[in-house]
Short mmCIF file of C-alpha atoms and ligand atoms in Angstrom, two decimals:
data_model
loop_
_atom_site.label_atom_id
_atom_site.label_comp_id
_atom_site.label_asym_id
_atom_site.label_seq_id
_atom_site.Cartn_x
_atom_site.Cartn_y
_atom_site.Cartn_z
CA LYS A 1 -25.46 33.05 159.98
CA GLU A 2 -22.84 35.19 161.63
CA LYS A 3 -19.89 34.52 159.33
CA ILE A 4 -21.01 34.79 155.72
CA ILE A 5 -18.78 32.93 153.25
CA THR A 6 -18.51 34.62 149.85
CA LEU A 7 -17.13 33.07 146.68
CA ALA A 8 -15.98 35.82 144.31
CA ILE A 9 -15.12 35.68 140.61
CA GLU A 10 -13.31 38.26 138.45
CA SER A 11 -12.75 38.00 134.67
CA SER A 12 -13.12 41.54 133.28
CA CYS A 13 -9.81 41.78 131.42
CA ASP A 14 -6.80 39.47 131.31
CA GLU A 15 -6.85 37.93 134.79
CA THR A 16 -9.08 34.99 135.74
CA SER A 17 -9.46 35.10 139.51
CA ALA A 18 -11.51 33.44 142.27
CA ALA A 19 -11.47 34.15 145.99
CA VAL A 20 -13.14 32.95 149.18
CA LEU A 21 -13.85 35.45 151.97
CA VAL A 22 -15.27 35.10 155.48
CA GLY A 23 -17.25 38.21 156.31
CA GLY A 24 -16.13 41.30 154.43
CA ARG A 25 -12.46 41.44 155.20
CA THR A 26 -10.97 38.02 155.85
CA VAL A 27 -9.52 36.50 152.68
CA LEU A 28 -9.16 32.71 152.85
CA SER A 29 -7.89 32.44 149.28
CA ASN A 30 -7.32 34.69 146.26
CA ILE A 31 -6.20 32.74 143.18
CA ILE A 32 -5.14 34.75 140.12
CA ALA A 33 -4.39 33.18 136.72
CA THR A 34 -2.84 35.92 134.62
CA GLN A 35 -2.80 35.91 130.82
CA ILE A 36 -0.14 38.62 130.53
CA PRO A 37 2.49 36.36 128.86
CA ILE A 38 -0.08 35.29 126.24
CA HIS A 39 -1.05 38.85 125.26
CA ARG A 40 2.49 40.22 125.45
CA LYS A 41 3.42 39.15 121.93
CA PHE A 42 0.50 41.23 120.60
CA GLY A 43 1.48 44.32 122.61
CA GLY A 44 -1.89 44.42 124.41
CA VAL A 45 -4.93 42.38 125.40
CA VAL A 46 -6.63 40.57 122.48
CA PRO A 47 -10.29 40.31 123.59
CA GLU A 48 -11.14 37.08 121.73
CA ILE A 49 -8.08 35.28 123.11
CA ALA A 50 -8.85 36.62 126.60
CA SER A 51 -12.41 35.20 126.51
CA ARG A 52 -11.21 31.79 125.38
CA LYS A 53 -8.55 31.65 128.07
CA HIS A 54 -11.07 32.66 130.75
CA ILE A 55 -13.25 29.70 129.68
CA VAL A 56 -10.32 27.32 130.10
CA ASN A 57 -9.23 28.83 133.43
CA VAL A 58 -12.43 29.70 135.28
CA MET A 59 -13.41 26.34 136.81
CA PRO A 60 -9.85 25.27 137.76
CA VAL A 61 -9.30 28.67 139.40
CA ILE A 62 -12.56 28.33 141.38
CA ASP A 63 -11.61 24.78 142.43
CA GLU A 64 -8.20 25.98 143.57
CA ALA A 65 -9.73 28.88 145.54
CA LEU A 66 -12.10 26.49 147.36
CA GLU A 67 -9.32 24.02 148.07
CA LYS A 68 -6.89 26.66 149.34
CA ALA A 69 -9.63 28.02 151.62
CA SER A 70 -10.42 24.49 152.85
CA VAL A 71 -14.12 24.87 152.03
CA THR A 72 -16.46 23.06 149.65
CA LEU A 73 -19.27 24.44 147.47
CA LYS A 74 -21.73 23.47 150.25
CA ASP A 75 -20.12 26.07 152.55
CA ILE A 76 -20.67 28.96 150.12
CA ASP A 77 -23.38 31.43 151.25
CA GLN A 78 -23.27 33.81 148.27
CA VAL A 79 -21.53 34.32 144.93
CA ALA A 80 -20.13 37.73 143.91
CA VAL A 81 -18.99 38.46 140.36
CA THR A 82 -17.69 41.40 138.31
CA TYR A 83 -20.32 42.28 135.66
CA GLY A 84 -18.67 45.47 134.34
CA PRO A 85 -16.89 47.56 133.23
CA GLY A 86 -14.58 45.44 131.08
CA LEU A 87 -14.36 43.36 127.91
CA VAL A 88 -17.81 41.92 127.17
CA GLY A 89 -16.65 38.42 126.20
CA ALA A 90 -14.32 38.23 129.18
CA LEU A 91 -16.99 39.45 131.63
CA LEU A 92 -19.53 36.94 130.27
CA VAL A 93 -17.36 33.99 131.29
CA GLY A 94 -17.28 35.03 134.96
CA VAL A 95 -20.93 36.09 134.98
CA SER A 96 -22.05 32.75 133.44
CA ALA A 97 -19.99 30.71 135.91
CA ALA A 98 -21.33 32.75 138.85
CA LYS A 99 -24.94 32.42 137.71
CA ALA A 100 -24.59 28.66 137.24
CA LEU A 101 -23.08 28.27 140.72
CA ALA A 102 -25.62 30.55 142.46
CA PHE A 103 -28.50 28.73 140.73
CA THR A 104 -27.33 25.20 141.49
CA LEU A 105 -26.34 26.01 145.09
CA GLY A 106 -29.51 28.04 145.67
CA VAL A 107 -27.58 31.00 147.09
CA PRO A 108 -27.77 34.75 146.32
CA LEU A 109 -25.88 36.25 143.38
CA ILE A 110 -24.22 39.67 143.68
CA GLY A 111 -23.15 41.59 140.55
CA VAL A 112 -20.21 43.85 141.40
CA ASN A 113 -18.85 46.97 139.70
CA HIS A 114 -15.14 46.39 138.99
CA LEU A 115 -14.16 49.97 139.90
CA GLU A 116 -15.90 49.76 143.26
CA GLY A 117 -13.98 46.51 143.75
CA HIS A 118 -10.67 48.31 143.20
CA ILE A 119 -11.59 50.86 145.88
CA PHE A 120 -12.66 48.11 148.30
CA ALA A 121 -9.25 46.39 147.96
CA ASN A 122 -8.18 48.96 150.54
CA PHE A 123 -10.53 47.50 153.17
CA LEU A 124 -8.60 44.22 152.86
CA SER A 125 -5.22 45.86 153.38
CA ALA A 126 -6.37 48.22 156.15
CA PRO A 127 -8.78 46.67 158.69
CA GLU A 128 -9.27 50.05 160.43
CA LEU A 129 -10.30 51.93 157.25
CA LYS A 130 -13.90 53.23 157.23
CA PRO A 131 -15.83 55.65 154.98
CA PRO A 132 -16.03 58.56 154.39
CA PHE A 133 -12.92 59.09 152.28
CA MET A 134 -11.74 60.29 148.88
CA SER A 135 -10.44 57.67 146.47
CA LEU A 136 -8.25 58.01 143.43
CA VAL A 137 -8.89 55.08 141.08
CA VAL A 138 -6.13 54.68 138.49
CA SER A 139 -6.21 51.58 136.31
CA GLY A 140 -5.67 50.51 132.71
CA GLY A 141 -9.23 51.51 131.83
CA HIS A 142 -10.11 54.23 134.33
CA THR A 143 -8.93 57.35 136.09
CA SER A 144 -11.51 58.66 138.56
CA LEU A 145 -11.88 60.57 141.77
CA VAL A 146 -14.64 58.95 143.79
CA HIS A 147 -16.01 60.33 147.06
CA VAL A 148 -16.89 57.26 149.15
CA LYS A 149 -19.51 58.57 151.59
CA GLY A 150 -20.50 55.19 152.99
CA TYR A 151 -20.07 51.50 152.20
CA ASN A 152 -22.89 51.79 149.68
CA SER A 153 -22.83 55.46 148.78
CA PHE A 154 -20.47 56.91 146.18
CA SER A 155 -20.23 60.13 144.28
CA LEU A 156 -18.07 60.62 141.20
CA MET A 157 -16.08 63.87 141.39
CA GLY A 158 -14.54 63.49 137.93
CA GLN A 159 -12.93 61.07 135.53
CA THR A 160 -10.82 60.98 132.40
CA ARG A 161 -12.20 62.43 129.18
CA ASP A 162 -9.98 60.23 127.03
CA ASP A 163 -7.12 57.89 127.96
CA ALA A 164 -6.84 56.37 131.41
CA ALA A 165 -3.57 56.83 133.31
CA GLY A 166 -2.60 53.16 132.92
CA GLU A 167 -3.50 53.25 129.23
CA ALA A 168 -1.13 56.23 128.77
CA PHE A 169 1.64 54.29 130.54
CA ASP A 170 1.01 51.28 128.29
CA LYS A 171 0.91 53.32 125.05
CA VAL A 172 4.02 55.37 125.84
CA ALA A 173 5.87 52.17 126.76
CA ARG A 174 4.79 50.58 123.51
CA VAL A 175 6.25 53.37 121.34
CA MET A 176 9.43 53.14 123.39
CA GLY A 177 9.69 49.46 122.49
CA LEU A 178 8.93 48.16 126.00
CA PRO A 179 6.86 44.97 126.51
CA TYR A 180 3.20 44.87 127.64
CA PRO A 181 2.03 45.89 130.19
CA GLY A 182 4.09 49.05 130.03
CA GLY A 183 3.26 50.53 133.44
CA PRO A 184 5.72 48.45 135.48
CA GLN A 185 8.38 48.87 132.73
CA ILE A 186 8.12 52.68 132.76
CA ASP A 187 8.13 52.59 136.57
CA LYS A 188 11.44 50.68 136.54
CA LEU A 189 13.07 52.72 133.78
CA ALA A 190 12.00 56.03 135.36
CA GLN A 191 14.00 55.24 138.48
CA LYS A 192 17.18 55.75 136.45
CA GLY A 193 16.00 58.97 134.74
CA ASP A 194 15.59 62.66 135.50
CA PRO A 195 11.93 63.62 136.03
CA MET A 196 12.74 67.26 135.22
CA ALA A 197 14.57 66.50 131.94
CA ILE A 198 11.61 67.20 129.62
CA ASP A 199 8.69 69.54 130.28
CA PHE A 200 5.57 67.71 129.06
CA PRO A 201 2.14 69.44 129.04
CA ARG A 202 -0.44 69.10 131.84
CA ALA A 203 -4.12 69.27 130.83
CA LEU A 204 -7.19 70.71 132.60
CA GLN A 205 -5.27 72.49 135.34
CA GLU A 206 -8.05 74.92 136.43
CA LYS A 207 -8.92 74.70 140.14
CA GLY A 208 -12.12 72.78 140.80
CA ASN A 209 -11.84 70.72 137.62
CA TYR A 210 -11.69 67.05 138.56
CA GLU A 211 -11.62 65.68 135.03
CA PHE A 212 -8.43 64.21 133.59
CA SER A 213 -7.02 64.05 130.07
CA PHE A 214 -3.91 62.09 129.18
CA SER A 215 -4.15 61.76 125.38
CA GLY A 216 -2.40 65.13 124.81
CA LEU A 217 0.45 64.04 127.03
CA LYS A 218 0.71 60.75 125.17
CA SER A 219 0.91 62.65 121.84
CA ALA A 220 3.50 65.04 123.27
CA VAL A 221 5.74 62.10 124.18
CA LEU A 222 5.25 60.62 120.69
CA ASN A 223 6.07 63.96 119.03
CA TYR A 224 9.14 64.36 121.18
CA LEU A 225 10.43 60.89 120.25
CA ASN A 226 9.70 61.46 116.54
CA SER A 227 11.35 64.87 116.38
CA MET A 228 14.47 63.58 118.12
CA LYS A 229 14.61 60.71 115.64
CA LEU A 230 14.29 63.11 112.68
CA LYS A 231 17.08 65.26 114.07
CA GLY A 232 19.20 62.16 114.54
CA ILE A 233 19.51 62.83 118.27
CA GLU A 234 19.60 59.76 120.48
CA VAL A 235 17.08 60.08 123.32
CA ASN A 236 17.69 59.12 126.91
CA LYS A 237 14.78 56.70 127.37
CA ALA A 238 15.07 56.80 131.15
CA ASP A 239 14.65 60.60 131.09
CA VAL A 240 11.59 60.31 128.83
CA ALA A 241 10.05 57.67 131.13
CA ALA A 242 10.82 59.70 134.26
CA SER A 243 9.50 62.98 132.80
CA PHE A 244 6.32 61.36 131.47
CA GLN A 245 5.68 59.56 134.76
CA HIS A 246 6.36 62.74 136.73
CA THR A 247 3.77 64.65 134.67
CA VAL A 248 1.08 61.98 135.20
CA ILE A 249 1.80 61.76 138.92
CA GLU A 250 1.77 65.51 139.56
CA VAL A 251 -1.59 65.88 137.79
CA LEU A 252 -3.12 62.99 139.77
CA LEU A 253 -1.69 64.33 142.98
CA SER A 254 -2.86 67.93 142.72
CA LYS A 255 -6.41 66.98 141.72
CA ALA A 256 -6.65 64.35 144.45
CA LEU A 257 -5.50 66.83 147.09
CA ASP A 258 -7.97 69.48 145.90
CA ALA A 259 -10.80 66.92 145.97
CA VAL A 260 -9.91 65.92 149.53
CA LYS A 261 -9.94 69.55 150.62
CA GLU A 262 -13.15 70.47 148.80
CA THR A 263 -15.11 67.60 150.38
CA GLY A 264 -13.56 68.02 153.82
CA CYS A 265 -12.38 64.39 153.90
CA ASP A 266 -9.40 63.57 156.11
CA THR A 267 -8.45 60.42 154.22
CA LEU A 268 -7.20 59.63 150.71
CA VAL A 269 -7.26 56.12 149.32
CA LEU A 270 -5.41 54.96 146.21
CA ALA A 271 -6.79 52.13 144.04
CA GLY A 272 -6.31 50.32 140.70
CA GLY A 273 -3.37 48.81 138.85
CA VAL A 274 -1.41 52.06 138.62
CA ALA A 275 -1.47 52.23 142.44
CA ALA A 276 1.36 49.69 142.18
CA ASN A 277 3.58 52.52 140.85
CA SER A 278 6.30 53.09 143.42
CA THR A 279 6.78 56.81 142.75
CA LEU A 280 3.04 57.58 142.77
CA GLU A 281 2.73 55.90 146.14
CA SER A 282 5.77 57.64 147.66
CA ARG A 283 4.78 61.09 146.32
CA LEU A 284 1.23 60.69 147.65
CA ARG A 285 2.57 59.54 150.99
CA GLU A 286 4.77 62.64 151.13
CA VAL A 287 2.12 65.25 150.25
CA THR A 288 -0.64 63.69 152.34
CA ALA A 289 1.65 63.65 155.39
CA LYS A 290 2.49 67.31 154.80
CA ASN A 291 -1.23 68.16 154.58
CA ASN A 292 -2.34 66.05 157.58
CA ILE A 293 -4.32 63.67 155.40
CA LYS A 294 -4.44 59.95 156.19
CA PHE A 295 -3.30 57.89 153.22
CA TYR A 296 -4.04 54.27 152.29
CA PHE A 297 -3.09 52.10 149.35
CA PRO A 298 -3.63 48.35 148.85
CA ASP A 299 -0.97 45.62 149.03
CA LYS A 300 0.59 45.19 145.57
CA ILE A 301 -1.23 41.94 144.82
CA LEU A 302 -4.58 43.65 145.61
CA CYS A 303 -3.83 46.68 143.37
CA THR A 304 -4.15 44.83 140.06
CA ASP A 305 -7.20 42.77 139.11
CA ASN A 306 -8.18 40.09 141.64
CA ALA A 307 -11.34 38.45 142.99
CA ALA A 308 -10.74 39.20 146.69
CA MET A 309 -11.58 42.88 146.14
CA ILE A 310 -14.77 41.82 144.31
CA GLY A 311 -15.71 39.59 147.26
CA CYS A 312 -15.19 42.46 149.70
CA ARG A 313 -17.38 44.81 147.64
CA GLY A 314 -19.97 42.03 147.21
CA TYR A 315 -20.15 41.45 150.96
CA TYR A 316 -20.92 45.11 151.72
CA GLN A 317 -23.48 45.13 148.91
CA SER A 318 -25.21 42.12 150.46
CA LEU A 319 -25.45 43.97 153.80
CA ALA A 320 -27.54 46.56 151.94
CA GLY A 321 -29.64 43.82 150.26
CA ASN A 322 -28.20 44.77 146.88
CA TYR A 323 -28.42 41.37 145.14
CA SER A 324 -28.76 40.47 141.47
CA ASP A 325 -31.14 38.03 139.82
CA LEU A 326 -30.28 35.31 137.32
CA TYR A 327 -30.88 37.74 134.44
CA LEU A 328 -27.62 39.47 135.36
CA ASN A 329 -25.70 40.33 132.18
CA ALA A 330 -22.25 41.70 131.41
CA VAL A 331 -22.24 45.51 131.10
CA PRO A 332 -18.96 46.49 129.38
CA GLY A 333 -19.48 50.24 129.86
CA LEU A 334 -20.88 50.07 133.41
CA ALA A 335 -20.50 53.43 135.17
CA LEU A 336 -19.81 53.92 138.84
O1 KG4 B 401 -6.43 47.61 137.52
P1 KG4 B 401 -5.70 46.87 136.47
O2 KG4 B 401 -5.04 45.57 136.82
O3 KG4 B 401 -6.63 46.57 135.25
C1 KG4 B 401 -7.68 47.42 134.90
O4 KG4 B 401 -8.76 47.33 135.55
O5 KG4 B 401 -7.47 48.23 133.98
O6 KG4 B 401 -4.62 47.90 135.90
C2 KG4 B 401 -3.72 47.56 134.89
C3 KG4 B 401 -2.93 48.82 134.56
C4 KG4 B 401 -2.09 48.66 133.31
O7 KG4 B 401 -2.28 49.79 132.49
C5 KG4 B 401 -0.66 48.63 133.87
O8 KG4 B 401 0.30 49.13 132.97
C6 KG4 B 401 -0.79 49.52 135.08
O9 KG4 B 401 -2.04 49.16 135.63
N1 KG4 B 401 0.30 49.30 136.05
C7 KG4 B 401 1.21 50.24 136.37
C8 KG4 B 401 2.11 49.63 137.28
N2 KG4 B 401 1.70 48.34 137.48
C9 KG4 B 401 0.58 48.16 136.72
N3 KG4 B 401 1.34 51.51 135.97
C10 KG4 B 401 2.38 52.21 136.45
N4 KG4 B 401 3.29 51.69 137.31
C11 KG4 B 401 3.19 50.42 137.75
N5 KG4 B 401 4.10 49.92 138.60
ZN1 ZN B 402 -8.97 46.60 137.17
#
């Protein structure tokens, strides 16, 4: 069959999503049911609540994706699903639904790595994009530099030793009294602040080191807020947000540029939820242009968790015959 139709399912964290794709890059539907309002009152994702909500949402979301794409289950040629990394209970809901569908329809099942999915979101936004390229994956759970050598060949240059970039955004926002998820809130607040107001520390700055560490920065922001409070000095929250964000962005930027140069790539690709950050995107656009590097980032809706990116990754995996069997299980700590 020339035009493979993929049904994709994503449930690794707090979004239940289903998508239908024709071939690797044409998205017929991408339905996302977010649980953000439910978790907001707890200041973060509550795993048990997330799993239960996924169970309620998964079949309606799949139905809606099929309907929006004007296809029926009989048209589906393969089922792709995120099996890690993520919350185990949340992942299990998507994996179980995908296995049941693949089994009853008699079609192949494809277990997809969530991080690879984030990178592949770029193929949906940029039809001309082809490997090789360097990718900077920045999400709530991960911060990694991945050298994409081919559609099915990746090499990890480095990742975070502790907190992910998005996690640092969320934790700093939380101590500043901003609602979950904190990334977009800091992004907005930072636009009114001075990024040079406070000099926060940058970790692991040696050349050739592609690891990240953001927990020291997070503590530095906490200490700053506490000491100002003790001294009775009112802080300018916008300045704190802007200075924190500036520090994260400059670290990401310099390591990404070094990685591009070391591998001789001519293209840098941004991926993951933090890619939605407006300043990160504009700074990367600026420095890549100055250095003659092509730069791609996904449409906003494809930056955060969604099933279309999983379907795209699943399609390219199927071209390499990389299928899963019905013993597929959730792997919460799945590496790249
Ligand atoms: O990729 P994603 O949807 O989920 C994971 O796989 O982790 O990323 C969610 C993360 C959260 O930490 C959220 O605060 C962050 O992405 N985020 C942002 C922005 N929008 C979402 N961080 C900074 N600026 C933003 N505009
Ligand atoms: Zn994600």
